[in-house]
């Protein structure tokens, strides 16, 4: 997968669940089954969303719902058909995409 591709980013809370699993974990496995080229999950140390509630690793009482960011990369033809399903799985959060140029992928 070199050349034109798409980056889909999904921001959600660490405590979000789907089918009795953490949502971010469910999405990684689901996207792998769909044959998506690559997915990375990052755990944020601090952030807030549309509700303006601050989530931070600095305070123990708030650390259970840190921001999780999924970065999903593949060609648009493989990502675009999945966006509506992903949006339906993410109860609150941010889902967006941008066109990218891939210069290296794999070995």
mmCIF file of N, CA, C and O in Angstrom:
data_model
loop_
_atom_site.group_PDB
_atom_site.id
_atom_site.type_symbol
_atom_site.label_atom_id
_atom_site.label_comp_id
_atom_site.label_asym_id
_atom_site.label_seq_id
_atom_site.Cartn_x
_atom_site.Cartn_y
_atom_site.Cartn_z
ATOM 1 N N UNK A 1 0.846 -1.174 0.000
ATOM 2 C CA UNK A 1 0.000 0.000 0.000
ATOM 3 C C UNK A 1 0.892 1.238 0.000
ATOM 4 O O UNK A 1 1.197 1.770 1.045
ATOM 5 N N UNK A 2 1.325 1.657 -1.136
ATOM 6 C CA UNK A 2 2.087 2.894 -1.279
ATOM 7 C C UNK A 2 1.277 3.861 -2.117
ATOM 8 O O UNK A 2 0.449 3.459 -2.918
ATOM 9 N N UNK A 3 1.522 5.136 -1.923
ATOM 10 C CA UNK A 3 0.796 6.142 -2.684
ATOM 11 C C UNK A 3 -0.380 6.687 -1.910
ATOM 12 O O UNK A 3 -0.366 6.773 -0.689
ATOM 13 N N UNK A 4 -1.420 7.052 -2.638
ATOM 14 C CA UNK A 4 -2.598 7.674 -2.030
ATOM 15 C C UNK A 4 -3.313 6.699 -1.110
ATOM 16 O O UNK A 4 -3.559 5.559 -1.461
ATOM 17 N N UNK A 5 -3.650 7.178 0.087
ATOM 18 C CA UNK A 5 -4.347 6.364 1.081
ATOM 19 C C UNK A 5 -5.206 7.280 1.943
ATOM 20 O O UNK A 5 -5.309 8.479 1.679
ATOM 21 N N UNK A 6 -5.811 6.692 2.959
ATOM 22 C CA UNK A 6 -6.671 7.457 3.863
ATOM 23 C C UNK A 6 -6.290 7.125 5.294
ATOM 24 O O UNK A 6 -5.981 5.982 5.628
ATOM 25 N N UNK A 7 -6.304 8.156 6.135
ATOM 26 C CA UNK A 7 -6.111 8.019 7.580
ATOM 27 C C UNK A 7 -7.446 8.313 8.242
ATOM 28 O O UNK A 7 -8.001 9.404 8.076
ATOM 29 N N UNK A 8 -7.971 7.331 8.950
ATOM 30 C CA UNK A 8 -9.207 7.493 9.707
ATOM 31 C C UNK A 8 -8.806 7.531 11.176
ATOM 32 O O UNK A 8 -8.089 6.652 11.651
ATOM 33 N N UNK A 9 -9.229 8.569 11.884
ATOM 34 C CA UNK A 9 -8.912 8.679 13.307
ATOM 35 C C UNK A 9 -10.206 8.604 14.103
ATOM 36 O O UNK A 9 -11.211 9.208 13.740
ATOM 37 N N UNK A 10 -10.133 7.846 15.192
ATOM 38 C CA UNK A 10 -11.282 7.673 16.074
ATOM 39 C C UNK A 10 -10.841 8.018 17.491
ATOM 40 O O UNK A 10 -9.892 7.427 18.005
ATOM 41 N N UNK A 11 -11.494 8.995 18.091
ATOM 42 C CA UNK A 11 -11.235 9.399 19.469
ATOM 43 C C UNK A 11 -12.400 8.902 20.316
ATOM 44 O O UNK A 11 -13.558 9.176 19.996
ATOM 45 N N UNK A 12 -12.079 8.189 21.382
ATOM 46 C CA UNK A 12 -13.132 7.694 22.269
ATOM 47 C C UNK A 12 -12.574 7.548 23.677
ATOM 48 O O UNK A 12 -11.378 7.710 23.889
ATOM 49 N N UNK A 13 -13.437 7.261 24.617
ATOM 50 C CA UNK A 13 -13.018 7.101 26.002
ATOM 51 C C UNK A 13 -12.571 5.676 26.278
ATOM 52 O O UNK A 13 -13.113 4.717 25.729
ATOM 53 N N UNK A 14 -11.594 5.550 27.141
ATOM 54 C CA UNK A 14 -11.046 4.241 27.496
ATOM 55 C C UNK A 14 -12.111 3.322 28.092
ATOM 56 O O UNK A 14 -12.055 2.105 27.936
ATOM 57 N N UNK A 15 -13.113 3.879 28.752
ATOM 58 C CA UNK A 15 -14.133 3.063 29.410
ATOM 59 C C UNK A 15 -15.270 2.636 28.473
ATOM 60 O O UNK A 15 -16.121 1.845 28.879
ATOM 61 N N UNK A 16 -15.298 3.139 27.253
ATOM 62 C CA UNK A 16 -16.359 2.761 26.306
ATOM 63 C C UNK A 16 -16.272 1.272 26.008
ATOM 64 O O UNK A 16 -15.186 0.735 25.778
ATOM 65 N N UNK A 17 -17.429 0.604 25.969
ATOM 66 C CA UNK A 17 -17.457 -0.838 25.728
ATOM 67 C C UNK A 17 -18.388 -1.156 24.569
ATOM 68 O O UNK A 17 -19.334 -0.420 24.299
ATOM 69 N N UNK A 18 -18.099 -2.286 23.917
ATOM 70 C CA UNK A 18 -18.930 -2.771 22.812
ATOM 71 C C UNK A 18 -18.879 -4.294 22.842
ATOM 72 O O UNK A 18 -17.780 -4.874 22.829
ATOM 73 N N UNK A 19 -20.026 -4.926 22.925
ATOM 74 C CA UNK A 19 -20.116 -6.385 22.992
ATOM 75 C C UNK A 19 -19.211 -6.950 24.092
ATOM 76 O O UNK A 19 -18.434 -7.876 23.878
ATOM 77 N N UNK A 20 -19.301 -6.362 25.266
ATOM 78 C CA UNK A 20 -18.572 -6.803 26.466
ATOM 79 C C UNK A 20 -17.053 -6.719 26.359
ATOM 80 O O UNK A 20 -16.343 -7.415 27.090
ATOM 81 N N UNK A 21 -16.532 -5.889 25.463
ATOM 82 C CA UNK A 21 -15.091 -5.670 25.341
ATOM 83 C C UNK A 21 -14.841 -4.170 25.340
ATOM 84 O O UNK A 21 -15.717 -3.392 24.971
ATOM 85 N N UNK A 22 -13.618 -3.759 25.698
ATOM 86 C CA UNK A 22 -13.295 -2.346 25.494
ATOM 87 C C UNK A 22 -13.473 -2.014 24.004
ATOM 88 O O UNK A 22 -13.044 -2.794 23.140
ATOM 89 N N UNK A 23 -14.137 -0.903 23.712
ATOM 90 C CA UNK A 23 -14.450 -0.549 22.329
ATOM 91 C C UNK A 23 -13.203 -0.454 21.461
ATOM 92 O O UNK A 23 -13.185 -0.942 20.335
ATOM 93 N N UNK A 24 -12.132 0.162 21.981
ATOM 94 C CA UNK A 24 -10.930 0.291 21.167
ATOM 95 C C UNK A 24 -10.371 -1.083 20.795
ATOM 96 O O UNK A 24 -9.938 -1.306 19.673
ATOM 97 N N UNK A 25 -10.430 -2.030 21.730
ATOM 98 C CA UNK A 25 -9.932 -3.385 21.470
ATOM 99 C C UNK A 25 -10.832 -4.100 20.456
ATOM 100 O O UNK A 25 -10.345 -4.770 19.538
ATOM 101 N N UNK A 26 -12.144 -3.954 20.624
ATOM 102 C CA UNK A 26 -13.085 -4.557 19.675
ATOM 103 C C UNK A 26 -12.816 -4.037 18.260
ATOM 104 O O UNK A 26 -12.763 -4.810 17.305
ATOM 105 N N UNK A 27 -12.626 -2.711 18.138
ATOM 106 C CA UNK A 27 -12.397 -2.118 16.817
ATOM 107 C C UNK A 27 -11.108 -2.640 16.174
ATOM 108 O O UNK A 27 -11.099 -2.912 14.971
ATOM 109 N N UNK A 28 -10.048 -2.791 16.948
ATOM 110 C CA UNK A 28 -8.790 -3.300 16.382
ATOM 111 C C UNK A 28 -9.008 -4.681 15.777
ATOM 112 O O UNK A 28 -8.619 -4.946 14.635
ATOM 113 N N UNK A 29 -9.644 -5.573 16.522
ATOM 114 C CA UNK A 29 -9.862 -6.941 16.034
ATOM 115 C C UNK A 29 -10.841 -6.965 14.859
ATOM 116 O O UNK A 29 -10.642 -7.709 13.894
ATOM 117 N N UNK A 30 -11.870 -6.151 14.936
ATOM 118 C CA UNK A 30 -12.868 -6.065 13.867
ATOM 119 C C UNK A 30 -12.228 -5.553 12.578
ATOM 120 O O UNK A 30 -12.465 -6.095 11.501
ATOM 121 N N UNK A 31 -11.391 -4.516 12.685
ATOM 122 C CA UNK A 31 -10.715 -3.961 11.513
ATOM 123 C C UNK A 31 -9.724 -4.956 10.916
ATOM 124 O O UNK A 31 -9.570 -5.038 9.695
ATOM 125 N N UNK A 32 -9.071 -5.739 11.764
ATOM 126 C CA UNK A 32 -8.163 -6.780 11.269
ATOM 127 C C UNK A 32 -8.943 -7.814 10.465
ATOM 128 O O UNK A 32 -8.518 -8.232 9.391
ATOM 129 N N UNK A 33 -10.116 -8.217 10.985
ATOM 130 C CA UNK A 33 -10.973 -9.164 10.253
ATOM 131 C C UNK A 33 -11.424 -8.601 8.915
ATOM 132 O O UNK A 33 -11.619 -9.347 7.957
ATOM 133 N N UNK A 34 -11.597 -7.285 8.848
ATOM 134 C CA UNK A 34 -12.025 -6.628 7.606
ATOM 135 C C UNK A 34 -10.870 -6.462 6.624
ATOM 136 O O UNK A 34 -11.061 -5.978 5.515
ATOM 137 N N UNK A 35 -9.647 -6.811 7.038
ATOM 138 C CA UNK A 35 -8.498 -6.731 6.149
ATOM 139 C C UNK A 35 -7.874 -5.353 6.024
ATOM 140 O O UNK A 35 -7.174 -5.068 5.053
ATOM 141 N N UNK A 36 -8.098 -4.503 7.016
ATOM 142 C CA UNK A 36 -7.535 -3.148 6.977
ATOM 143 C C UNK A 36 -6.020 -3.224 7.159
ATOM 144 O O UNK A 36 -5.510 -3.989 7.975
ATOM 145 N N UNK A 37 -5.293 -2.387 6.423
ATOM 146 C CA UNK A 37 -3.836 -2.415 6.372
ATOM 147 C C UNK A 37 -3.121 -2.176 7.679
ATOM 148 O O UNK A 37 -2.099 -2.802 7.955
ATOM 149 N N UNK A 38 -3.617 -1.283 8.527
ATOM 150 C CA UNK A 38 -2.936 -1.013 9.785
ATOM 151 C C UNK A 38 -3.779 -0.198 10.738
ATOM 152 O O UNK A 38 -4.525 0.689 10.316
ATOM 153 N N UNK A 39 -3.653 -0.526 12.024
ATOM 154 C CA UNK A 39 -4.355 0.191 13.083
ATOM 155 C C UNK A 39 -3.400 0.346 14.264
ATOM 156 O O UNK A 39 -2.722 -0.613 14.640
ATOM 157 N N UNK A 40 -3.348 1.531 14.834
ATOM 158 C CA UNK A 40 -2.572 1.785 16.041
ATOM 159 C C UNK A 40 -3.477 2.470 17.051
ATOM 160 O O UNK A 40 -4.245 3.368 16.696
ATOM 161 N N UNK A 41 -3.362 2.050 18.317
ATOM 162 C CA UNK A 41 -4.118 2.676 19.394
ATOM 163 C C UNK A 41 -3.140 3.424 20.289
ATOM 164 O O UNK A 41 -2.130 2.866 20.716
ATOM 165 N N UNK A 42 -3.442 4.674 20.555
ATOM 166 C CA UNK A 42 -2.662 5.495 21.481
ATOM 167 C C UNK A 42 -3.543 5.873 22.654
ATOM 168 O O UNK A 42 -4.721 6.202 22.478
ATOM 169 N N UNK A 43 -2.945 5.868 23.843
ATOM 170 C CA UNK A 43 -3.672 6.265 25.048
ATOM 171 C C UNK A 43 -3.239 7.681 25.406
ATOM 172 O O UNK A 43 -2.056 7.944 25.619
ATOM 173 N N UNK A 44 -4.197 8.570 25.441
ATOM 174 C CA UNK A 44 -3.899 9.957 25.768
ATOM 175 C C UNK A 44 -3.654 10.142 27.252
ATOM 176 O O UNK A 44 -4.233 9.433 28.075
ATOM 177 N N UNK A 45 -2.813 11.099 27.586
ATOM 178 C CA UNK A 45 -2.564 11.370 29.005
ATOM 179 C C UNK A 45 -3.463 12.479 29.542
ATOM 180 O O UNK A 45 -3.602 12.631 30.748
ATOM 181 N N UNK A 46 -4.082 13.223 28.626
ATOM 182 C CA UNK A 46 -4.982 14.286 29.057
ATOM 183 C C UNK A 46 -5.797 14.751 27.863
ATOM 184 O O UNK A 46 -5.310 14.770 26.736
ATOM 185 N N UNK A 47 -7.046 15.111 28.099
ATOM 186 C CA UNK A 47 -7.861 15.641 27.023
ATOM 187 C C UNK A 47 -9.302 15.834 27.445
ATOM 188 O O UNK A 47 -9.710 15.452 28.535
ATOM 189 N N UNK A 48 -10.085 16.457 26.563
ATOM 190 C CA UNK A 48 -11.524 16.599 26.762
ATOM 191 C C UNK A 48 -12.187 16.605 25.400
ATOM 192 O O UNK A 48 -11.555 16.820 24.377
ATOM 193 N N UNK A 49 -13.475 16.330 25.398
ATOM 194 C CA UNK A 49 -14.230 16.281 24.151
ATOM 195 C C UNK A 49 -15.382 17.261 24.180
ATOM 196 O O UNK A 49 -15.328 18.291 24.860
ATOM 197 N N UNK A 50 -16.430 16.912 23.450
ATOM 198 C CA UNK A 50 -17.581 17.803 23.300
ATOM 199 C C UNK A 50 -18.235 18.129 24.642
ATOM 200 O O UNK A 50 -18.785 19.219 24.816
ATOM 201 N N UNK A 51 -18.162 17.211 25.602
ATOM 202 C CA UNK A 51 -18.785 17.451 26.904
ATOM 203 C C UNK A 51 -17.951 18.359 27.810
ATOM 204 O O UNK A 51 -18.389 18.754 28.879
ATOM 205 N N UNK A 52 -16.724 18.691 27.389
ATOM 206 C CA UNK A 52 -15.804 19.582 28.110
ATOM 207 C C UNK A 52 -15.373 19.043 29.475
ATOM 208 O O UNK A 52 -14.914 19.776 30.332
ATOM 209 N N UNK A 53 -15.527 17.722 29.704
ATOM 210 C CA UNK A 53 -15.058 17.093 30.937
ATOM 211 C C UNK A 53 -13.600 16.718 30.740
ATOM 212 O O UNK A 53 -13.263 16.000 29.797
ATOM 213 N N UNK A 54 -12.737 17.208 31.619
ATOM 214 C CA UNK A 54 -11.306 16.940 31.511
ATOM 215 C C UNK A 54 -10.998 15.539 32.022
ATOM 216 O O UNK A 54 -11.406 15.152 33.113
ATOM 217 N N UNK A 55 -10.284 14.774 31.227
ATOM 218 C CA UNK A 55 -9.818 13.448 31.598
ATOM 219 C C UNK A 55 -8.299 13.517 31.611
ATOM 220 O O UNK A 55 -7.681 13.903 30.619
ATOM 221 N N UNK A 56 -7.704 13.124 32.735
ATOM 222 C CA UNK A 56 -6.265 13.265 32.871
ATOM 223 C C UNK A 56 -5.675 12.136 33.695
ATOM 224 O O UNK A 56 -6.343 11.599 34.581
ATOM 225 N N UNK A 57 -4.452 11.787 33.404
ATOM 226 C CA UNK A 57 -3.743 10.769 34.177
ATOM 227 C C UNK A 57 -3.160 11.357 35.451
ATOM 228 O O UNK A 57 -2.661 10.637 36.299
ATOM 229 N N UNK A 58 -3.233 12.668 35.605
ATOM 230 C CA UNK A 58 -2.657 13.312 36.798
ATOM 231 C C UNK A 58 -3.474 13.072 38.053
ATOM 232 O O UNK A 58 -2.963 13.085 39.138
ATOM 233 N N UNK A 59 -4.773 12.883 37.902
ATOM 234 C CA UNK A 59 -5.649 12.676 39.051
ATOM 235 C C UNK A 59 -6.161 11.252 39.026
ATOM 236 O O UNK A 59 -6.813 10.836 38.092
ATOM 237 N N UNK A 60 -5.894 10.502 40.076
ATOM 238 C CA UNK A 60 -6.269 9.090 40.104
ATOM 239 C C UNK A 60 -7.760 8.865 39.895
ATOM 240 O O UNK A 60 -8.161 7.917 39.242
ATOM 241 N N UNK A 61 -8.592 9.741 40.423
ATOM 242 C CA UNK A 61 -10.036 9.526 40.301
ATOM 243 C C UNK A 61 -10.557 9.698 38.871
ATOM 244 O O UNK A 61 -11.637 9.253 38.554
ATOM 245 N N UNK A 62 -9.791 10.329 38.001
ATOM 246 C CA UNK A 62 -10.229 10.521 36.614
ATOM 247 C C UNK A 62 -9.488 9.618 35.629
ATOM 248 O O UNK A 62 -9.795 9.596 34.465
ATOM 249 N N UNK A 63 -8.534 8.841 36.106
ATOM 250 C CA UNK A 63 -7.655 8.111 35.204
ATOM 251 C C UNK A 63 -8.297 6.899 34.544
ATOM 252 O O UNK A 63 -7.715 6.305 33.661
ATOM 253 N N UNK A 64 -9.503 6.517 34.942
ATOM 254 C CA UNK A 64 -10.117 5.321 34.373
ATOM 255 C C UNK A 64 -10.781 5.565 33.021
ATOM 256 O O UNK A 64 -11.225 4.621 32.386
ATOM 257 N N UNK A 65 -10.871 6.783 32.568
ATOM 258 C CA UNK A 65 -11.508 7.051 31.277
ATOM 259 C C UNK A 65 -10.651 7.997 30.442
ATOM 260 O O UNK A 65 -11.113 9.028 29.970
ATOM 261 N N UNK A 66 -9.408 7.616 30.243
ATOM 262 C CA UNK A 66 -8.502 8.447 29.448
ATOM 263 C C UNK A 66 -8.875 8.385 27.974
ATOM 264 O O UNK A 66 -9.514 7.431 27.521
ATOM 265 N N UNK A 67 -8.458 9.391 27.205
ATOM 266 C CA UNK A 67 -8.743 9.374 25.768
ATOM 267 C C UNK A 67 -7.971 8.254 25.075
ATOM 268 O O UNK A 67 -6.818 7.987 25.396
ATOM 269 N N UNK A 68 -8.636 7.585 24.137
ATOM 270 C CA UNK A 68 -8.008 6.564 23.296
ATOM 271 C C UNK A 68 -8.128 7.047 21.852
ATOM 272 O O UNK A 68 -9.199 7.503 21.432
ATOM 273 N N UNK A 69 -7.037 6.959 21.108
ATOM 274 C CA UNK A 69 -7.017 7.413 19.724
ATOM 275 C C UNK A 69 -6.617 6.247 18.835
ATOM 276 O O UNK A 69 -5.547 5.676 19.003
ATOM 277 N N UNK A 70 -7.493 5.889 17.917
ATOM 278 C CA UNK A 70 -7.180 4.862 16.930
ATOM 279 C C UNK A 70 -6.798 5.548 15.634
ATOM 280 O O UNK A 70 -7.508 6.455 15.167
ATOM 281 N N UNK A 71 -5.673 5.138 15.065
ATOM 282 C CA UNK A 71 -5.237 5.611 13.758
ATOM 283 C C UNK A 71 -5.327 4.427 12.811
ATOM 284 O O UNK A 71 -4.668 3.405 13.019
ATOM 285 N N UNK A 72 -6.157 4.570 11.798
ATOM 286 C CA UNK A 72 -6.469 3.484 10.870
ATOM 287 C C UNK A 72 -6.024 3.924 9.479
ATOM 288 O O UNK A 72 -6.447 4.981 8.998
ATOM 289 N N UNK A 73 -5.167 3.114 8.832
ATOM 290 C CA UNK A 73 -4.616 3.499 7.540
ATOM 291 C C UNK A 73 -4.857 2.403 6.513
ATOM 292 O O UNK A 73 -4.564 1.228 6.756
ATOM 293 N N UNK A 74 -5.393 2.787 5.383
ATOM 294 C CA UNK A 74 -5.541 1.919 4.218
ATOM 295 C C UNK A 74 -6.022 2.785 3.065
ATOM 296 O O UNK A 74 -6.164 3.997 3.220
ATOM 297 N N UNK A 75 -6.304 2.161 1.954
ATOM 298 C CA UNK A 75 -6.815 2.913 0.808
ATOM 299 C C UNK A 75 -8.272 3.295 1.084
ATOM 300 O O UNK A 75 -8.979 2.607 1.832
ATOM 301 N N UNK A 76 -8.707 4.379 0.487
ATOM 302 C CA UNK A 76 -10.062 4.892 0.709
ATOM 303 C C UNK A 76 -11.124 3.848 0.380
ATOM 304 O O UNK A 76 -12.139 3.754 1.067
ATOM 305 N N UNK A 77 -10.890 3.041 -0.636
ATOM 306 C CA UNK A 77 -11.876 2.036 -1.058
ATOM 307 C C UNK A 77 -12.139 0.996 0.032
ATOM 308 O O UNK A 77 -13.208 0.384 0.052
ATOM 309 N N UNK A 78 -11.188 0.798 0.937
ATOM 310 C CA UNK A 78 -11.386 -0.157 2.023
ATOM 311 C C UNK A 78 -11.903 0.519 3.290
ATOM 312 O O UNK A 78 -12.631 -0.098 4.067
ATOM 313 N N UNK A 79 -11.537 1.777 3.496
ATOM 314 C CA UNK A 79 -11.952 2.480 4.715
ATOM 315 C C UNK A 79 -13.347 3.083 4.579
ATOM 316 O O UNK A 79 -14.174 2.968 5.488
ATOM 317 N N UNK A 80 -13.624 3.730 3.468
ATOM 318 C CA UNK A 80 -14.895 4.445 3.316
ATOM 319 C C UNK A 80 -16.136 3.596 3.621
ATOM 320 O O UNK A 80 -17.043 4.083 4.310
ATOM 321 N N UNK A 81 -16.213 2.345 3.164
ATOM 322 C CA UNK A 81 -17.417 1.556 3.460
ATOM 323 C C UNK A 81 -17.604 1.223 4.942
ATOM 324 O O UNK A 81 -18.699 0.843 5.353
ATOM 325 N N UNK A 82 -16.562 1.383 5.758
ATOM 326 C CA UNK A 82 -16.640 1.032 7.178
ATOM 327 C C UNK A 82 -16.984 2.210 8.080
ATOM 328 O O UNK A 82 -17.324 2.017 9.252
ATOM 329 N N UNK A 83 -16.913 3.422 7.552
ATOM 330 C CA UNK A 83 -17.071 4.606 8.395
ATOM 331 C C UNK A 83 -18.432 4.660 9.087
ATOM 332 O O UNK A 83 -18.503 4.932 10.287
ATOM 333 N N UNK A 84 -19.507 4.363 8.383
ATOM 334 C CA UNK A 84 -20.842 4.413 9.001
ATOM 335 C C UNK A 84 -20.963 3.394 10.129
ATOM 336 O O UNK A 84 -21.529 3.697 11.176
ATOM 337 N N UNK A 85 -20.412 2.201 9.926
ATOM 338 C CA UNK A 85 -20.464 1.174 10.971
ATOM 339 C C UNK A 85 -19.658 1.603 12.199
ATOM 340 O O UNK A 85 -20.086 1.394 13.333
ATOM 341 N N UNK A 86 -18.492 2.179 11.963
ATOM 342 C CA UNK A 86 -17.666 2.651 13.073
ATOM 343 C C UNK A 86 -18.389 3.747 13.841
ATOM 344 O O UNK A 86 -18.429 3.730 15.072
ATOM 345 N N UNK A 87 -18.982 4.690 13.123
ATOM 346 C CA UNK A 87 -19.724 5.771 13.785
ATOM 347 C C UNK A 87 -20.871 5.224 14.631
ATOM 348 O O UNK A 87 -21.153 5.750 15.709
ATOM 349 N N UNK A 88 -21.511 4.157 14.172
ATOM 350 C CA UNK A 88 -22.597 3.547 14.936
ATOM 351 C C UNK A 88 -22.078 2.869 16.202
ATOM 352 O O UNK A 88 -22.780 2.800 17.209
ATOM 353 N N UNK A 89 -20.840 2.366 16.185
ATOM 354 C CA UNK A 89 -20.258 1.698 17.356
ATOM 355 C C UNK A 89 -19.750 2.697 18.393
ATOM 356 O O UNK A 89 -19.658 2.361 19.575
ATOM 357 N N UNK A 90 -19.391 3.899 17.953
ATOM 358 C CA UNK A 90 -18.809 4.907 18.839
ATOM 359 C C UNK A 90 -19.942 5.790 19.361
ATOM 360 O O UNK A 90 -20.459 6.631 18.640
ATOM 361 N N UNK A 91 -20.363 5.594 20.629
ATOM 362 C CA UNK A 91 -21.518 6.333 21.148
ATOM 363 C C UNK A 91 -21.263 7.828 21.294
ATOM 364 O O UNK A 91 -22.143 8.639 21.065
ATOM 365 N N UNK A 92 -20.048 8.167 21.708
ATOM 366 C CA UNK A 92 -19.656 9.572 21.761
ATOM 367 C C UNK A 92 -18.172 9.601 21.473
ATOM 368 O O UNK A 92 -17.430 8.690 21.810
ATOM 369 N N UNK A 93 -17.754 10.621 20.817
ATOM 370 C CA UNK A 93 -16.356 10.705 20.423
ATOM 371 C C UNK A 93 -16.245 11.465 19.117
ATOM 372 O O UNK A 93 -17.183 12.126 18.680
ATOM 373 N N UNK A 94 -15.096 11.327 18.490
ATOM 374 C CA UNK A 94 -14.819 12.035 17.251
ATOM 375 C C UNK A 94 -14.300 11.030 16.241
ATOM 376 O O UNK A 94 -13.421 10.224 16.549
ATOM 377 N N UNK A 95 -14.855 11.061 15.040
ATOM 378 C CA UNK A 95 -14.411 10.203 13.947
ATOM 379 C C UNK A 95 -14.192 11.110 12.743
ATOM 380 O O UNK A 95 -15.103 11.838 12.343
ATOM 381 N N UNK A 96 -12.968 11.097 12.189
ATOM 382 C CA UNK A 96 -12.702 11.899 11.003
ATOM 383 C C UNK A 96 -11.642 11.239 10.145
ATOM 384 O O UNK A 96 -10.924 10.348 10.597
ATOM 385 N N UNK A 97 -11.548 11.670 8.900
ATOM 386 C CA UNK A 97 -10.543 11.103 8.003
ATOM 387 C C UNK A 97 -9.871 12.209 7.208
ATOM 388 O O UNK A 97 -10.393 13.316 7.091
ATOM 389 N N UNK A 98 -8.722 11.859 6.689
ATOM 390 C CA UNK A 98 -7.990 12.766 5.821
ATOM 391 C C UNK A 98 -7.225 11.938 4.799
ATOM 392 O O UNK A 98 -6.857 10.792 5.071
ATOM 393 N N UNK A 99 -7.027 12.511 3.642
ATOM 394 C CA UNK A 99 -6.240 11.835 2.613
ATOM 395 C C UNK A 99 -4.763 11.982 2.945
ATOM 396 O O UNK A 99 -4.322 13.040 3.404
ATOM 397 N N UNK A 100 -4.010 10.905 2.731
ATOM 398 C CA UNK A 100 -2.579 10.908 3.017
ATOM 399 C C UNK A 100 -1.802 10.292 1.861
ATOM 400 O O UNK A 100 -2.387 9.696 0.959
ATOM 401 N N UNK A 101 -0.501 10.429 1.908
ATOM 402 C CA UNK A 101 0.417 9.802 0.955
ATOM 403 C C UNK A 101 1.298 8.847 1.757
ATOM 404 O O UNK A 101 1.979 9.264 2.706
ATOM 405 N N UNK A 102 1.285 7.562 1.407
ATOM 406 C CA UNK A 102 2.105 6.566 2.097
ATOM 407 C C UNK A 102 3.399 6.386 1.317
ATOM 408 O O UNK A 102 3.382 6.085 0.126
ATOM 409 N N UNK A 103 4.518 6.568 2.004
ATOM 410 C CA UNK A 103 5.843 6.448 1.385
ATOM 411 C C UNK A 103 6.534 5.139 1.713
ATOM 412 O O UNK A 103 7.407 4.684 0.982
ATOM 413 N N UNK A 104 6.166 4.541 2.831
ATOM 414 C CA UNK A 104 6.753 3.257 3.230
ATOM 415 C C UNK A 104 5.703 2.508 4.040
ATOM 416 O O UNK A 104 5.020 3.075 4.882
ATOM 417 N N UNK A 105 5.600 1.203 3.771
ATOM 418 C CA UNK A 105 4.675 0.361 4.522
ATOM 419 C C UNK A 105 5.255 -1.044 4.575
ATOM 420 O O UNK A 105 5.400 -1.699 3.562
ATOM 421 N N UNK A 106 5.635 -1.486 5.751
ATOM 422 C CA UNK A 106 6.223 -2.815 5.884
ATOM 423 C C UNK A 106 7.724 -2.808 5.626
ATOM 424 O O UNK A 106 8.387 -1.804 5.758
ATOM 425 N N UNK A 107 8.221 -3.981 5.230
ATOM 426 C CA UNK A 107 9.663 -4.158 5.031
ATOM 427 C C UNK A 107 10.206 -3.322 3.885
ATOM 428 O O UNK A 107 9.625 -3.133 2.882
#
